[in-house]
GROMACS .gro file of C-alpha atoms in nm:
model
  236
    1UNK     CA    1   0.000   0.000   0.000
    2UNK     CA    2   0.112   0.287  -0.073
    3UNK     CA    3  -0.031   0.546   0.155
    4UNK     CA    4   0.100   0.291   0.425
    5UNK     CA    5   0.523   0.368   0.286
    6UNK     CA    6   0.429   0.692   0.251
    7UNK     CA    7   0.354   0.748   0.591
    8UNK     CA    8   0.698   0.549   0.685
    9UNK     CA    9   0.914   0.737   0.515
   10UNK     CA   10   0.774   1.087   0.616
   11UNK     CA   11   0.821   0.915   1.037
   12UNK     CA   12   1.186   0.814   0.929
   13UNK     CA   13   1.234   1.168   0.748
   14UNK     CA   14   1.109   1.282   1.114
   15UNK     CA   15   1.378   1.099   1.353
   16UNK     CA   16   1.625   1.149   1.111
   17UNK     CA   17   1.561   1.547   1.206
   18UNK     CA   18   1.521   1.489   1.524
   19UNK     CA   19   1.866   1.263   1.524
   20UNK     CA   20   2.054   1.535   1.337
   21UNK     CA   21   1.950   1.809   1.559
   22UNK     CA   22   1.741   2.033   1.217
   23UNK     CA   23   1.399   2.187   1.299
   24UNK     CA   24   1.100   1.961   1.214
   25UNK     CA   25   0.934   2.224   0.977
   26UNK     CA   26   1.285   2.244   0.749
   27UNK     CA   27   1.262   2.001   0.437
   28UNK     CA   28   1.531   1.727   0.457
   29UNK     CA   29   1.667   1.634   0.119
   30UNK     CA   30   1.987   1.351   0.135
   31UNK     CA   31   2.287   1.476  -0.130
   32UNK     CA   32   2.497   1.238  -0.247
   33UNK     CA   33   2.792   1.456  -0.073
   34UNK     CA   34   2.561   1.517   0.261
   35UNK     CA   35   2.523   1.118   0.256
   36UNK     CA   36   2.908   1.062   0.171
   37UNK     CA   37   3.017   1.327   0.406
   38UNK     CA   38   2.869   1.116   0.708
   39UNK     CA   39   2.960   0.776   0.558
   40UNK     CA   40   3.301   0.876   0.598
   41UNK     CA   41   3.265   1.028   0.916
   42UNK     CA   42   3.137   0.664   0.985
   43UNK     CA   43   3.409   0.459   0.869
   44UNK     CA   44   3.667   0.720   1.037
   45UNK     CA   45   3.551   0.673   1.377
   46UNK     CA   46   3.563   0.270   1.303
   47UNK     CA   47   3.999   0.348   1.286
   48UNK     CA   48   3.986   0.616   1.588
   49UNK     CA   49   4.125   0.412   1.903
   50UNK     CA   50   4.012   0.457   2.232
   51UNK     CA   51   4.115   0.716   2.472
   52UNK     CA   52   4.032   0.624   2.791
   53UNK     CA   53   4.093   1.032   2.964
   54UNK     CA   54   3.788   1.117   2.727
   55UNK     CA   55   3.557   0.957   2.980
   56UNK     CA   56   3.438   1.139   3.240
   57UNK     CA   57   3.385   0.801   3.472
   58UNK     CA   58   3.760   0.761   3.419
   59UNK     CA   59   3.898   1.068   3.509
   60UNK     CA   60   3.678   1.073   3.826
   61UNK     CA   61   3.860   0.704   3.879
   62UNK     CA   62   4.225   0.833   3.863
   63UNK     CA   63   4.124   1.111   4.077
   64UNK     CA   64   4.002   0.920   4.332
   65UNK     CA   65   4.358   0.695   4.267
   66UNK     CA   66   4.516   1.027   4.366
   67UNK     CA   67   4.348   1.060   4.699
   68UNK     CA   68   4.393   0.733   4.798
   69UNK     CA   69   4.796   0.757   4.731
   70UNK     CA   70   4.792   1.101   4.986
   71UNK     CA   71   4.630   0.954   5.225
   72UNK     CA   72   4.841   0.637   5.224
   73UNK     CA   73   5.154   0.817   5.211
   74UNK     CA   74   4.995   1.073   5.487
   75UNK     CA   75   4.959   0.773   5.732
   76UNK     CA   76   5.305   0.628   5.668
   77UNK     CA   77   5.491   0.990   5.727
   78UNK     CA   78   5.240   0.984   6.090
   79UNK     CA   79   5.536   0.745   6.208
   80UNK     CA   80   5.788   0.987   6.150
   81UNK     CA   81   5.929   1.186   6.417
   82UNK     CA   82   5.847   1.534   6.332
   83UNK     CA   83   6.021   1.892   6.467
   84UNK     CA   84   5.823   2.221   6.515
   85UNK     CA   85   5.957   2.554   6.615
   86UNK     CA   86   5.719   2.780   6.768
   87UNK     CA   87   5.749   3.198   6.957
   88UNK     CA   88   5.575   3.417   7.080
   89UNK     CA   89   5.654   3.819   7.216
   90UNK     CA   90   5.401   4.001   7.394
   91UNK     CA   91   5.406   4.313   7.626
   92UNK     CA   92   5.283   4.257   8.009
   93UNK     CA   93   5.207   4.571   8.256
   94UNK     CA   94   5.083   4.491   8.659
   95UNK     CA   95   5.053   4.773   8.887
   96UNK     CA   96   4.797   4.890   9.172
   97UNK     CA   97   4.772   5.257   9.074
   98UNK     CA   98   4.568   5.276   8.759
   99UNK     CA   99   4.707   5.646   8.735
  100UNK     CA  100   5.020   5.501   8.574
  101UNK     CA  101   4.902   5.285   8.358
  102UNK     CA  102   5.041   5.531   8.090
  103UNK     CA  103   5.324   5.525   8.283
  104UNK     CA  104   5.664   5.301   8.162
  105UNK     CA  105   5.594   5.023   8.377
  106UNK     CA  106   5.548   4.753   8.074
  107UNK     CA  107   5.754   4.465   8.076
  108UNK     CA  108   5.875   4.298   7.734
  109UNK     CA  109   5.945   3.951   7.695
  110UNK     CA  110   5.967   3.673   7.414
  111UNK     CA  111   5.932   3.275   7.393
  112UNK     CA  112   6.069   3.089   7.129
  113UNK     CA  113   6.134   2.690   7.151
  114UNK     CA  114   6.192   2.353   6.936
  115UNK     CA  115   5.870   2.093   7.005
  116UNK     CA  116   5.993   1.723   6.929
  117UNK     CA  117   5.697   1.460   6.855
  118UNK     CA  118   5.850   1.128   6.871
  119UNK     CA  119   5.594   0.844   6.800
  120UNK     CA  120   5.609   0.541   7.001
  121UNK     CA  121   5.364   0.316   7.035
  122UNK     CA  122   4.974   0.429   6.915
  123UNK     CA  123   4.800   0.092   6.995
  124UNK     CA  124   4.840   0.002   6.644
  125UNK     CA  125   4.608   0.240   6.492
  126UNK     CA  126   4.863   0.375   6.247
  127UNK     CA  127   4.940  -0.009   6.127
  128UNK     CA  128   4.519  -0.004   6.113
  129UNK     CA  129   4.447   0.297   5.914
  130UNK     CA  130   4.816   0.233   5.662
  131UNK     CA  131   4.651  -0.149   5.580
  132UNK     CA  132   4.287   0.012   5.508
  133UNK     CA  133   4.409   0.294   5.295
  134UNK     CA  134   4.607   0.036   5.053
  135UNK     CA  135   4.287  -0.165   5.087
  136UNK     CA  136   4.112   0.143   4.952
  137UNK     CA  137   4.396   0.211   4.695
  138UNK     CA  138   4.403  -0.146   4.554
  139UNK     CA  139   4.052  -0.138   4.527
  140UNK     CA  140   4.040   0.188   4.334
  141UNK     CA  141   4.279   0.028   4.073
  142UNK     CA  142   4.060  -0.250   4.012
  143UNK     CA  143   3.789  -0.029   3.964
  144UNK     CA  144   4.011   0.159   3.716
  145UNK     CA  145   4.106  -0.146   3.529
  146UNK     CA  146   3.736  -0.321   3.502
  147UNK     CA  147   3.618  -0.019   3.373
  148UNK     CA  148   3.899   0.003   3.140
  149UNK     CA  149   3.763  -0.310   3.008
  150UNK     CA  150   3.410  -0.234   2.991
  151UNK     CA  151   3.523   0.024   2.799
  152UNK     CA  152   3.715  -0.174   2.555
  153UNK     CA  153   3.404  -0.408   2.539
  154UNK     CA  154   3.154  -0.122   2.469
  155UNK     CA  155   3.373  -0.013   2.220
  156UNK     CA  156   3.378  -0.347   2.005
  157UNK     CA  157   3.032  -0.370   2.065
  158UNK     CA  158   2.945  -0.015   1.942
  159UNK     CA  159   3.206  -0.053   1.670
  160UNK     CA  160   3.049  -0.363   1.504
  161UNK     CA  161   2.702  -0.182   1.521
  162UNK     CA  162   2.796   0.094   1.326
  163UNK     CA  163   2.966  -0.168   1.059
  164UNK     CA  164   2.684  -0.380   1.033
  165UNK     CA  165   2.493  -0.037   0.998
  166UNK     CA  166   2.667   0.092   0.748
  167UNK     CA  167   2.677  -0.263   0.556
  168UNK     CA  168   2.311  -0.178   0.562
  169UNK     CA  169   2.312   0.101   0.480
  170UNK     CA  170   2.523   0.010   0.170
  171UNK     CA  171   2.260  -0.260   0.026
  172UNK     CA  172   1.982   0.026   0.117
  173UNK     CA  173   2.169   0.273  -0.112
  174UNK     CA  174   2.195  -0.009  -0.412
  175UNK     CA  175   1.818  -0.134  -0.389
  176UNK     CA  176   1.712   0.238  -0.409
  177UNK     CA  177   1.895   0.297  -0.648
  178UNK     CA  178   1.772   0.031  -0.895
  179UNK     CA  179   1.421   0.058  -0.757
  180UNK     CA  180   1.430   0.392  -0.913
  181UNK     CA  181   1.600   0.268  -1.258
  182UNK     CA  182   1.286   0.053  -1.241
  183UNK     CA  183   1.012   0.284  -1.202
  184UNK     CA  184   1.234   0.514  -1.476
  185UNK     CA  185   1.194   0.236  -1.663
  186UNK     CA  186   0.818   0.122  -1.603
  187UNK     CA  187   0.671   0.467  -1.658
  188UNK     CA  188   0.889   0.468  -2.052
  189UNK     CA  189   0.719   0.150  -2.064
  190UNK     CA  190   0.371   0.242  -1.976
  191UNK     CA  191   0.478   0.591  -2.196
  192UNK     CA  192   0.546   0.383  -2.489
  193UNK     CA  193   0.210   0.180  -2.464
  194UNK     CA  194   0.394  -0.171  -2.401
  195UNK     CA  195   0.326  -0.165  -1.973
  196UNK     CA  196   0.034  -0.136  -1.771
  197UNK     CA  197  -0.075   0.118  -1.474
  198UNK     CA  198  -0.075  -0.169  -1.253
  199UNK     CA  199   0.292  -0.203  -1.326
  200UNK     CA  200   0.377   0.172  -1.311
  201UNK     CA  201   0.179   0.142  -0.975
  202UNK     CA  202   0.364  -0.117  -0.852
  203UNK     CA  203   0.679  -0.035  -0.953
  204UNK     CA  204   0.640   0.294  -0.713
  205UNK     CA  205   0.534   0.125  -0.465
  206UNK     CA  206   0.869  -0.110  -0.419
  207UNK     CA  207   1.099   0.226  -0.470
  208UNK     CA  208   0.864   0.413  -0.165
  209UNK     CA  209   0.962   0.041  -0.015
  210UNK     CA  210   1.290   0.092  -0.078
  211UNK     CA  211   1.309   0.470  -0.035
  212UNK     CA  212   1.190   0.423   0.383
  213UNK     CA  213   1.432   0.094   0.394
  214UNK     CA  214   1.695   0.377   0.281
  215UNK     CA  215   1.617   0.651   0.523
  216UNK     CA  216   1.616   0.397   0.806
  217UNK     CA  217   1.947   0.265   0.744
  218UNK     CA  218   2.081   0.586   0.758
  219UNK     CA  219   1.894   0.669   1.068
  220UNK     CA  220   2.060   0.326   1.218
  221UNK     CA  221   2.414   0.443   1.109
  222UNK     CA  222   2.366   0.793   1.296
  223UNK     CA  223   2.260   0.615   1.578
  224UNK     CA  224   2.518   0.365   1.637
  225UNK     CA  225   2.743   0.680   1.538
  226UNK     CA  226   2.569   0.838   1.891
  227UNK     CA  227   2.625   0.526   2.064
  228UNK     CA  228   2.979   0.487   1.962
  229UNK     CA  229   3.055   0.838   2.076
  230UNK     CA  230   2.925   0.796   2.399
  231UNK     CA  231   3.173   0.498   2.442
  232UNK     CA  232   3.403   0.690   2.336
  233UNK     CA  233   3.366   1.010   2.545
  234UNK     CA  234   3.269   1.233   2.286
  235UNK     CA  235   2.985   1.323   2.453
  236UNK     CA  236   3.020   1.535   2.767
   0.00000   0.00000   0.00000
């Protein structure tokens, strides 16, 4: 039926806007350079490799890695004697006439001393919190590497997506193509006397067949193109 591809292709022409980011109301019209432009885009992010500082869920990872290194090293240096210098100078005034209390009676004096802090013996807390902080930092680099690997696995995933996609896509482009020729050539046909209506008729209907096949392959590649970037990063 025709009506029914008709209405297919103008929903595919519709999320292929919405995909692409134009305003529903613009007409959409597929050049061959518009439609080569993004098939090469395609196969281009097929050869990009990953980059693993692109994701956000990374970066927070080695951060964290960072935090738990200070505060291991922190608790290891608490063992360590440590030397502190410290002063003060002040003024001090006493007297039981509050007449001279202008007077010169002030007394000047300064403090200045070395404090030593020589850890002994802390019930083995330090041991306590130095074993629980490598716990923590050992199991921030497994996080690190399992998502590393997730990573790698979304990316295959996403990858062969796209290339099945774009295989699609491929056979889409070619059965378009001739389903066009054929109409071309049904309506000479039908022109010339030697076809029928029924075969002009049905000749458009398999190229508005193969017309919404065509626009939803390409809808597929652009979104296994999304997906892919999000493995990737690319999206922030």
């Amino acid at each position: 039926d025709s009506t029914k591809v008709g209405n297919l292709i103008a929903v595919s022409k519709q999320m292929l806007k919405y995909q692409l980011g134009i305003d529903m109301e613009i007409p959409i019209i597929l050049t061959d350079t518009a439609v080569g432009n993004a098939i090469s885009e395609a196969n281009q992010m097929l050869l990009d490799e990953v980059k693993y500082t692109d994701r956000t869920d990374y970066m927070l990872l080695k951060t964290q890695k960072s935090l738990n290194e200070y505060d291991l090293k922190r608790h290891h240096l608490s063992a360590l004697p440590s030397l502190a210098a410290f002063g003060t100078a002040a003024y001090t005034y006493q007297t039981n006439d509050f007449s001279k209390f202008f007077g010169n009676q002030y007394v000047f004096y300064t403090v200045i001393g070395l404090q030593l802090k020589v850890p002994i013996f802390d019930g083995w807390q330090r041991r306590s919190r130095v074993s629980q902080a490598k716990i923590s930092l050992t199991q921030t680099e497994n996080n690190i590497d399992n998502l590393k690997r997730g990573i790698d696995l979304e990316n295959k995933q996403y990858k062969t997506t796209l290339k099945n996609a774009l295989y699609t896509l491929d056979n889409q482009e070619r059965n378009f193509s001739l389903a066009k020729s054929v109409l071309e050539t049904t309506r000479e046909k039908y022109k010339a006397g030697v076809g029928s209506s029924m075969e002009v008729s049905q000749a458009q209907t398999e190229m508005l067949n193969a017309q919404s096949n065509y626009f939803q392959a390409m809808l597929d590649v652009i979104n296994a193109q999304s997906d892919l970037r999000k493995a990737m990063g690319q999206f922030k």
